[in-house]
Coordinates of C-alpha atoms and ligand atoms in Angstrom, one line a residue:
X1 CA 79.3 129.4 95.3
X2 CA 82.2 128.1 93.1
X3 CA 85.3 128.0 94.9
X4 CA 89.0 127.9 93.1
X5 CA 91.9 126.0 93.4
X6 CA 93.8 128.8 93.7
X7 CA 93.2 132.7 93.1
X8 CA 97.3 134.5 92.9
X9 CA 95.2 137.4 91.9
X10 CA 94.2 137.7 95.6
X11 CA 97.2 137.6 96.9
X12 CA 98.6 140.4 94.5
X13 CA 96.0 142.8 94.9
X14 CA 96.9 144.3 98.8
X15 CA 100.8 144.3 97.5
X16 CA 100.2 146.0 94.2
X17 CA 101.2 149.3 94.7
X18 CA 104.6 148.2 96.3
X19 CA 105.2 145.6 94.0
X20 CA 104.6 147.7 91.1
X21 CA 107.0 150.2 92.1
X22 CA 110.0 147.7 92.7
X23 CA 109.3 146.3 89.1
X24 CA 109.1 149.5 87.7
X25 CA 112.5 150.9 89.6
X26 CA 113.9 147.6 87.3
X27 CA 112.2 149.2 84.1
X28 CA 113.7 152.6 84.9
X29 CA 117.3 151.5 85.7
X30 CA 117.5 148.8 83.1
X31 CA 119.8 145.9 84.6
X32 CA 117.9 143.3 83.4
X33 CA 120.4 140.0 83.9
X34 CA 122.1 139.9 87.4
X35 CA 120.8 143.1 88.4
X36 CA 120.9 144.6 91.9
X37 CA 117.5 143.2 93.1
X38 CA 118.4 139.7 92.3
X39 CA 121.9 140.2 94.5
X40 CA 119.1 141.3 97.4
X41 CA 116.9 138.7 97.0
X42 CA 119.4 136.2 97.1
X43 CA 120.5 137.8 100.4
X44 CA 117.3 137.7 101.6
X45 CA 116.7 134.2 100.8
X46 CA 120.4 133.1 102.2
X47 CA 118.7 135.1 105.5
X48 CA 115.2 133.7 105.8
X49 CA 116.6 130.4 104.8
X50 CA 119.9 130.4 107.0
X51 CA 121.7 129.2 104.2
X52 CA 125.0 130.7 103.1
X53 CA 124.6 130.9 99.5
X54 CA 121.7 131.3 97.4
X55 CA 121.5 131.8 93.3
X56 CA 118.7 132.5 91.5
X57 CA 117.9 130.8 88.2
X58 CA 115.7 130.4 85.7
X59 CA 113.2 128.1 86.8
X60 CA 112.9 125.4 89.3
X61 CA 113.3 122.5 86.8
X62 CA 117.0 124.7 86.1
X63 CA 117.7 124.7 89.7
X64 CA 117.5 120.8 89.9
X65 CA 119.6 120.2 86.6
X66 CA 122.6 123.3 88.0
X67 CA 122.8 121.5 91.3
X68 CA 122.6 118.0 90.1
X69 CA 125.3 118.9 87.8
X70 CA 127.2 121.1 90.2
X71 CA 127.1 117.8 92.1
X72 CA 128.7 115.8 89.2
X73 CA 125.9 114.2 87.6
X74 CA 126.7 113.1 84.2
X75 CA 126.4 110.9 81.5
X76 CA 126.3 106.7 82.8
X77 CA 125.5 108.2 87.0
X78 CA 122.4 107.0 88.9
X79 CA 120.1 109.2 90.7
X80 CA 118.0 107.7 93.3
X81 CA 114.8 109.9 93.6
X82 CA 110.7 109.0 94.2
X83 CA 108.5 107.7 91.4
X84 CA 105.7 110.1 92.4
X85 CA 106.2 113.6 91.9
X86 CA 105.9 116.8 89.2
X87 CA 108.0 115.6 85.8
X88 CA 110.7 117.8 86.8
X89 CA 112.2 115.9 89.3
X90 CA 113.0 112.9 87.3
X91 CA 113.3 114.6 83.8
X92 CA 116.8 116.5 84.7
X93 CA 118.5 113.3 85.5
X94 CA 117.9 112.5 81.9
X95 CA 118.7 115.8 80.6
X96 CA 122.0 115.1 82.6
X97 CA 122.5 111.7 80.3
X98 CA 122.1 109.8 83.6
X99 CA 119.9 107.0 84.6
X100 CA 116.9 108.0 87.0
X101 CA 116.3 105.1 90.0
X102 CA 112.9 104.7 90.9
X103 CA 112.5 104.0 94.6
X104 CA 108.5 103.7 96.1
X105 CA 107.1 106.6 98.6
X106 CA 105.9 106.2 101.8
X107 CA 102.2 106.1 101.7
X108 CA 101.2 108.3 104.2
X109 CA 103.9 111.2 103.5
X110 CA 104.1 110.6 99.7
X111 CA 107.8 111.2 100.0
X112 CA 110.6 109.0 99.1
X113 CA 110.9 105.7 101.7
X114 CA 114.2 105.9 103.5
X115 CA 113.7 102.1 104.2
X116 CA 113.9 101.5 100.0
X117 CA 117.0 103.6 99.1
X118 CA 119.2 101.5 100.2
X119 CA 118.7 98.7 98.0
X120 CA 119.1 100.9 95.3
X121 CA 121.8 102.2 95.4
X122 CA 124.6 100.8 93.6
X123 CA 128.6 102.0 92.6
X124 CA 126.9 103.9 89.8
X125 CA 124.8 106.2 91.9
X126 CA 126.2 109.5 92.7
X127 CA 122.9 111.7 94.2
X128 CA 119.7 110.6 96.4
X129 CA 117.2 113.5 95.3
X130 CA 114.7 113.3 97.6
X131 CA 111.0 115.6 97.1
X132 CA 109.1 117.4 99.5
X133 CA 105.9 116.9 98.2
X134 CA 103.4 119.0 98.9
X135 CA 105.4 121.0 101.1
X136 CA 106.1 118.5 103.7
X137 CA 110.0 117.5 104.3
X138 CA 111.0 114.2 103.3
X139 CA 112.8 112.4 106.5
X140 CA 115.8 113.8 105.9
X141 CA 117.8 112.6 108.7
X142 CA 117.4 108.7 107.3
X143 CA 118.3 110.3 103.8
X144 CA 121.1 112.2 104.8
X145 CA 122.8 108.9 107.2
X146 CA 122.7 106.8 104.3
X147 CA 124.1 109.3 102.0
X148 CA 127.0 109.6 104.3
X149 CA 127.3 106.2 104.3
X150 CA 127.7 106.0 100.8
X151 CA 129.7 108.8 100.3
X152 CA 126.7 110.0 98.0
X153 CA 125.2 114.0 97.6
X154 CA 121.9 114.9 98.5
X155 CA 120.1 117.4 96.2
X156 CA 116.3 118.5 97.9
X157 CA 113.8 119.5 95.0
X158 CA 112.0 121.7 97.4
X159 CA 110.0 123.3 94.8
X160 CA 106.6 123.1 96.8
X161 CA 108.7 123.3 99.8
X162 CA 110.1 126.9 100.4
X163 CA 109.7 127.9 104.4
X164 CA 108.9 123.9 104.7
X165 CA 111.0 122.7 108.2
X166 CA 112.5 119.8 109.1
X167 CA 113.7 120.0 113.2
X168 CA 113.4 123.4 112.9
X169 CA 116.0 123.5 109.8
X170 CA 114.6 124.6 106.3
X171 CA 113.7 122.9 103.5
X172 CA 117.3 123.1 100.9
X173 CA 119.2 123.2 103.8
X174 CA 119.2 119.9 104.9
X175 CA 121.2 117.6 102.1
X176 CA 124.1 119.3 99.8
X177 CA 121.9 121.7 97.9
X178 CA 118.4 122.8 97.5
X179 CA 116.0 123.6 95.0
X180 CA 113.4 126.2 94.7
X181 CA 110.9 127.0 92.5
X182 CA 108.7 130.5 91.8
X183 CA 106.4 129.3 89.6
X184 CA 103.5 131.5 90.0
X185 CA 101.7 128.7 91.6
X186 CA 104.3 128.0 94.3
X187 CA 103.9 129.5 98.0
X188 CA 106.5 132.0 96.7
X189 CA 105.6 132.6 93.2
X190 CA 106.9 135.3 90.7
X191 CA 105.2 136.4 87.1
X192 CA 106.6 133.9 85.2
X193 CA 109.3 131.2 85.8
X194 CA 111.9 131.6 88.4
X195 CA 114.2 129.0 90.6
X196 CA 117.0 129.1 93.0
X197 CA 120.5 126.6 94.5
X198 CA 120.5 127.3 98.1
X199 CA 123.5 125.4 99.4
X200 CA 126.2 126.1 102.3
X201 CA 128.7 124.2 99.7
X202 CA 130.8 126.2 98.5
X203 CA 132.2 124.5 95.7
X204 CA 128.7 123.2 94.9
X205 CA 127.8 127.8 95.0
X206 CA 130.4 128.0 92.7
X207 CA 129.8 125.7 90.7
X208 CA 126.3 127.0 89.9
X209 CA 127.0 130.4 89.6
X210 CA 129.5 130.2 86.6
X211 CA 127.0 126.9 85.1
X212 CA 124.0 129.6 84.6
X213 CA 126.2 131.9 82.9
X214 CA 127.5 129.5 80.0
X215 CA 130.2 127.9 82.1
X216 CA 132.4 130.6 81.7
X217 CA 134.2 132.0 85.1
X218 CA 134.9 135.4 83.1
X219 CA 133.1 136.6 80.1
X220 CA 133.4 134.8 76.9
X221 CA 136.4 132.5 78.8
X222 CA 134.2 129.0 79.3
X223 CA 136.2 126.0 81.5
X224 CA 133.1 124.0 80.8
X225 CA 129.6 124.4 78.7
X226 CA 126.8 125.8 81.1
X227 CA 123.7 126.9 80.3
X228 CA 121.3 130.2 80.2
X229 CA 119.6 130.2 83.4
X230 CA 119.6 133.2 85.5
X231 CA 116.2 134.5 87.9
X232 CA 115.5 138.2 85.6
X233 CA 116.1 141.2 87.8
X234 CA 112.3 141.9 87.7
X235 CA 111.0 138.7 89.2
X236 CA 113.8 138.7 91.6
X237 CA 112.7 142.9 92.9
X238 CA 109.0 141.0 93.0
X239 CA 110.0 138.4 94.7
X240 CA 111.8 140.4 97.4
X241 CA 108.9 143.0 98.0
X242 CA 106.7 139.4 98.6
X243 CA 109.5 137.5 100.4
X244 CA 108.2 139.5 104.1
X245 CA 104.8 138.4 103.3
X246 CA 105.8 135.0 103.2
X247 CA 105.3 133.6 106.6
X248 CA 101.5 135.3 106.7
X249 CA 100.7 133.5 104.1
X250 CA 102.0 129.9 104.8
X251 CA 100.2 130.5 108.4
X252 CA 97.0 131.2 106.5
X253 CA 97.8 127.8 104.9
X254 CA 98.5 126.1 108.0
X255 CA 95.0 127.4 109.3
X256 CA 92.8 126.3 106.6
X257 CA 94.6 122.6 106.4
X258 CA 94.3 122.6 110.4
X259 CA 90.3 123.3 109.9
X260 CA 90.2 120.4 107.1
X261 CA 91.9 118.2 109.6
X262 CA 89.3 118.7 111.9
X263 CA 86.0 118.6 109.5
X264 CA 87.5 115.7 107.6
X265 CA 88.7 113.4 110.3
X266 CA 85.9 111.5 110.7
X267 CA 84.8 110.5 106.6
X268 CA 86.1 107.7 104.9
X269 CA 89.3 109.5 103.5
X270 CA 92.7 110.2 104.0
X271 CA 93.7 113.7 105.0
X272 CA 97.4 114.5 105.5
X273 CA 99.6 112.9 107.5
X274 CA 102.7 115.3 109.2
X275 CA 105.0 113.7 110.9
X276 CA 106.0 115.5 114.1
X277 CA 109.4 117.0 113.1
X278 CA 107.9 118.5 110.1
X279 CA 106.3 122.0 109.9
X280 CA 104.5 121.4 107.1
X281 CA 103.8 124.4 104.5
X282 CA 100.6 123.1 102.4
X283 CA 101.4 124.1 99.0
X284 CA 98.7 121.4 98.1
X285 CA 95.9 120.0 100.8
X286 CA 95.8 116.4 99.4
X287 CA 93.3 114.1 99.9
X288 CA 93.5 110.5 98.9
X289 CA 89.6 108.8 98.5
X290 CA 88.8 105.5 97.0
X291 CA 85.9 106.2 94.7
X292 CA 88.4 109.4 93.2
X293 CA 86.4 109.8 89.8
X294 CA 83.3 110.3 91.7
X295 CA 83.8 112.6 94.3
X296 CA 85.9 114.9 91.1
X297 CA 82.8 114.5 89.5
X298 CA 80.6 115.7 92.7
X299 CA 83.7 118.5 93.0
X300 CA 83.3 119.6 89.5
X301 CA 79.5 120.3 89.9
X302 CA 79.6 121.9 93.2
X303 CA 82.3 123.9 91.5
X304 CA 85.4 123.2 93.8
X305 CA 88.5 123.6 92.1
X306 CA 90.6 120.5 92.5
X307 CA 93.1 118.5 90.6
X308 CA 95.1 115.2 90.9
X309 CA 98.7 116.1 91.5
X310 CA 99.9 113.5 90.1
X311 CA 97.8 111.1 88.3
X312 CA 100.8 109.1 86.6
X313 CA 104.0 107.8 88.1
X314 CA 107.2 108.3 86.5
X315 CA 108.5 104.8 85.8
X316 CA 104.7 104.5 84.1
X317 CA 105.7 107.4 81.3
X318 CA 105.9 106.5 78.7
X319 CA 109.6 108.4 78.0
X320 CA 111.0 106.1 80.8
X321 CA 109.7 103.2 79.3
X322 CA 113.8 102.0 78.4
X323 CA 114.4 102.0 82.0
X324 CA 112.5 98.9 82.2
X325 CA 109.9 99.4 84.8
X326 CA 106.7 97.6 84.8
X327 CA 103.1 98.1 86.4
X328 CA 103.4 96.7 89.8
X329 CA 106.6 97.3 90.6
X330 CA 106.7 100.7 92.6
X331 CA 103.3 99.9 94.5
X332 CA 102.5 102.4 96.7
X333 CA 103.1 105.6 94.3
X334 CA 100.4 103.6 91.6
X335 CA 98.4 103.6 94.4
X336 CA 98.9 106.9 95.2
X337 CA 98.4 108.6 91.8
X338 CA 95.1 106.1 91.6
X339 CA 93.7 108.1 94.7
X340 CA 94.9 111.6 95.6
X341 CA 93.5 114.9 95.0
X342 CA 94.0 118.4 96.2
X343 CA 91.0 120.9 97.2
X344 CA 91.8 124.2 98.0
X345 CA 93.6 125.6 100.8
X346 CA 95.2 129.0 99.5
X347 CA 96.0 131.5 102.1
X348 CA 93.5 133.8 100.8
X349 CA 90.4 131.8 100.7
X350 CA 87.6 133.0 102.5
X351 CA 85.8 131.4 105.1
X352 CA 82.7 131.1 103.9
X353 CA 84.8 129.4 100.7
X354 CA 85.8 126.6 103.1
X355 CA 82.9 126.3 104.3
X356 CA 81.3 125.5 100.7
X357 CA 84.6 123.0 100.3
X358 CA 83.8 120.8 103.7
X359 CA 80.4 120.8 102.9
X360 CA 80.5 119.8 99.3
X361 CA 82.7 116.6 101.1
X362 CA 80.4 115.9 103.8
X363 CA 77.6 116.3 101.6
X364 CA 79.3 113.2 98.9
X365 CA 79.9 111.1 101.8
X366 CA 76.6 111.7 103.4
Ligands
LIG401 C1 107.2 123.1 90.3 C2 108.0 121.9 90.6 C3 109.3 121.7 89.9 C4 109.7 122.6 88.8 O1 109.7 123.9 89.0 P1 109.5 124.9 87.7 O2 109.8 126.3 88.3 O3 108.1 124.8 87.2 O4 110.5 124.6 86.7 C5 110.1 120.7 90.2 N1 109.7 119.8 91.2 C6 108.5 119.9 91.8 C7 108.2 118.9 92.9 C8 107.6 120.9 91.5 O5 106.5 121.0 92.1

């Protein structure tokens, strides 16, 4: 039995009759930019979240670049973020004319290492952008002290990490402003692209909301240039008739990455490690094994759908290569991209699918 890495068809299919009413209301009425179902799911989001403000934009890579902006991030500014994460995170800083600082993860968590920030931060930096890969939390409380300290903002990229806690606080809630994203992928995904700013800043709100609409505070007046990003009406009335289901499915998550634990422990690999303030939400069940091109090769033809998230570090690409980085120096996220791989652990997999998963592993180590 082949088994996918993911299947958003499945999740669709038991929603599809009130999902395709709420997108077609949005056909019929015709408010396709900052419609009323995107003022809703912001609401909504603000409420599951406990947030105060929440603005949906185009895409999760736009929510990083408003809210580092809204933050002041400009040209000749340092941002302090991981070295081992989707392009996004490190790519805005760029797009921002500012310099991207590499600091190493934390090998068992994959996020940033609290321990390094400090060391690099200098009287350039502005924001500490920490990730929560995966869907697990970053240590925020470290983060956040030394960010005090500092006098520096912290700007979560939460894109795998929406209904992710940290002591019982969300994910995006925890530094200055957060980041989602809805890429159909994502524990919360839409048809298309699709982001969001939660903050409880309200300069930093602000900020954001006149940013995705060309910088202008009234129409066609603009104080500064901003951009095109705003969530569409339609994915935002999709989004809200899935937002309810959202807790099912991260339990369902939680349930198959709780079985792996247990079936898993005992081979010669690395399952996840949580940390015990952390409710972790499993967007990817990552594995880290040695011998990684031969167990994708024994995954591939016992059909298990896997993939290395991510195989190359950032301050390895080639497009930072001016920053000056060489092989060696950010250790433990070579390492990591040299080893990890996620199997699936969708909310929507079948039993007898996991079963085919954990014995395709046993079998490889057997
Ligand atoms: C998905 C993702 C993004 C970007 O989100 P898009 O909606 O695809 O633009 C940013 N950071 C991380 C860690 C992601 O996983």
């Amino acid at each position: 039995m082949s088994v996918p890495l993911i299947d958003i068809k499945r999740q669709y299919m038991p929603i599809r009759e009130e999902v395709d009413r709420v997108t077609k209301q949005v056909l019929d009425h015709g408010q396709f930019i900052l419609g009323p179902e995107l003022n809703k799911f912001e609401a909504e989001v603000g409420e599951y979240c406990n947030v105060k403000y929440a603005l949906g934009v185009a895409s999760g890579t736009d929510a990083l670049l408003l809210a580092l902006r809204a933050c002041g991030v400009g040209p000749g500014d340092e941002v302090i973020t991981s070295a081992f994460s989707f392009f996004a995170s490190a790519g805005v800083i760029s797009r921002l004319g500012a310099r991207p600082v590499f600091v190493d993860i934390d090998p068992e968590t994959y996020n940033i290492s609290p321990a390094l920030i400090e060391k690099a931060i200098t009287d350039k930096t502005k924001v500490i952008l920490p990730i929560h890969l995966f869907g697990q939390c970053a240590d925020m409380d470290a983060i956040v002290e030394i960010a005090a300290k500092y006098d520096l903002k912290v700007v979560e990229d939460a894109a795998q990490a929406i209904g992710s806690k940290y002591k019982e606080r969300h994910a995006g809630t925890l530094g200055d402003a957060g980041c989602f994203s809805f890429f159909p992928t994502k524990n919360l995904g839409c048809a298309g692209d699709g982001g969001m700013v939660v903050t409880n800043n309200e300069e930093i709100a602000n900020l954001v909301k006149i940013l995705r609409v060309h910088g202008g505070r009234s129409e066609y007046v603009h104080e500064i240039v901003g951009y095109n990003s705003r969530l569409d009406t339609l994915q935002a009335a999709l989004l809200s008739a899935k937002l309810p289901y959202l807790k099912g499915w991260t339990e369902a998550r939680r349930k198959n990455a709780a079985r792996y634990d247990e079936e898993l422990k005992d081979l010669p690999l690395k399952t996840p490690v949580v940390r015990p303030n952390a409710y972790h939400i499993y967007n990817q069940y990552t594995l880290a094994v040695d011998e990684r091109d031969k167990f994708m090769a024994w995954l591939k033809e016992k059909q298990i759908g896997h993939k290395v998230y991510y195989p190359v570090p950032f301050h390895q690409q080639e497009c930072f290569g001016d920053l000056g980085y060489k092989t060696g120096d950010l250790a433990q996220s070579e390492k990591a991209a040299a080893s990890v791989v996620s199997i699936p652990v969708f909310g929507e997999m079948t039993t007898a699918e996991q079963d085919e998963v954990i014995g395709a592993i046993k079998e490889f180590f057997a």
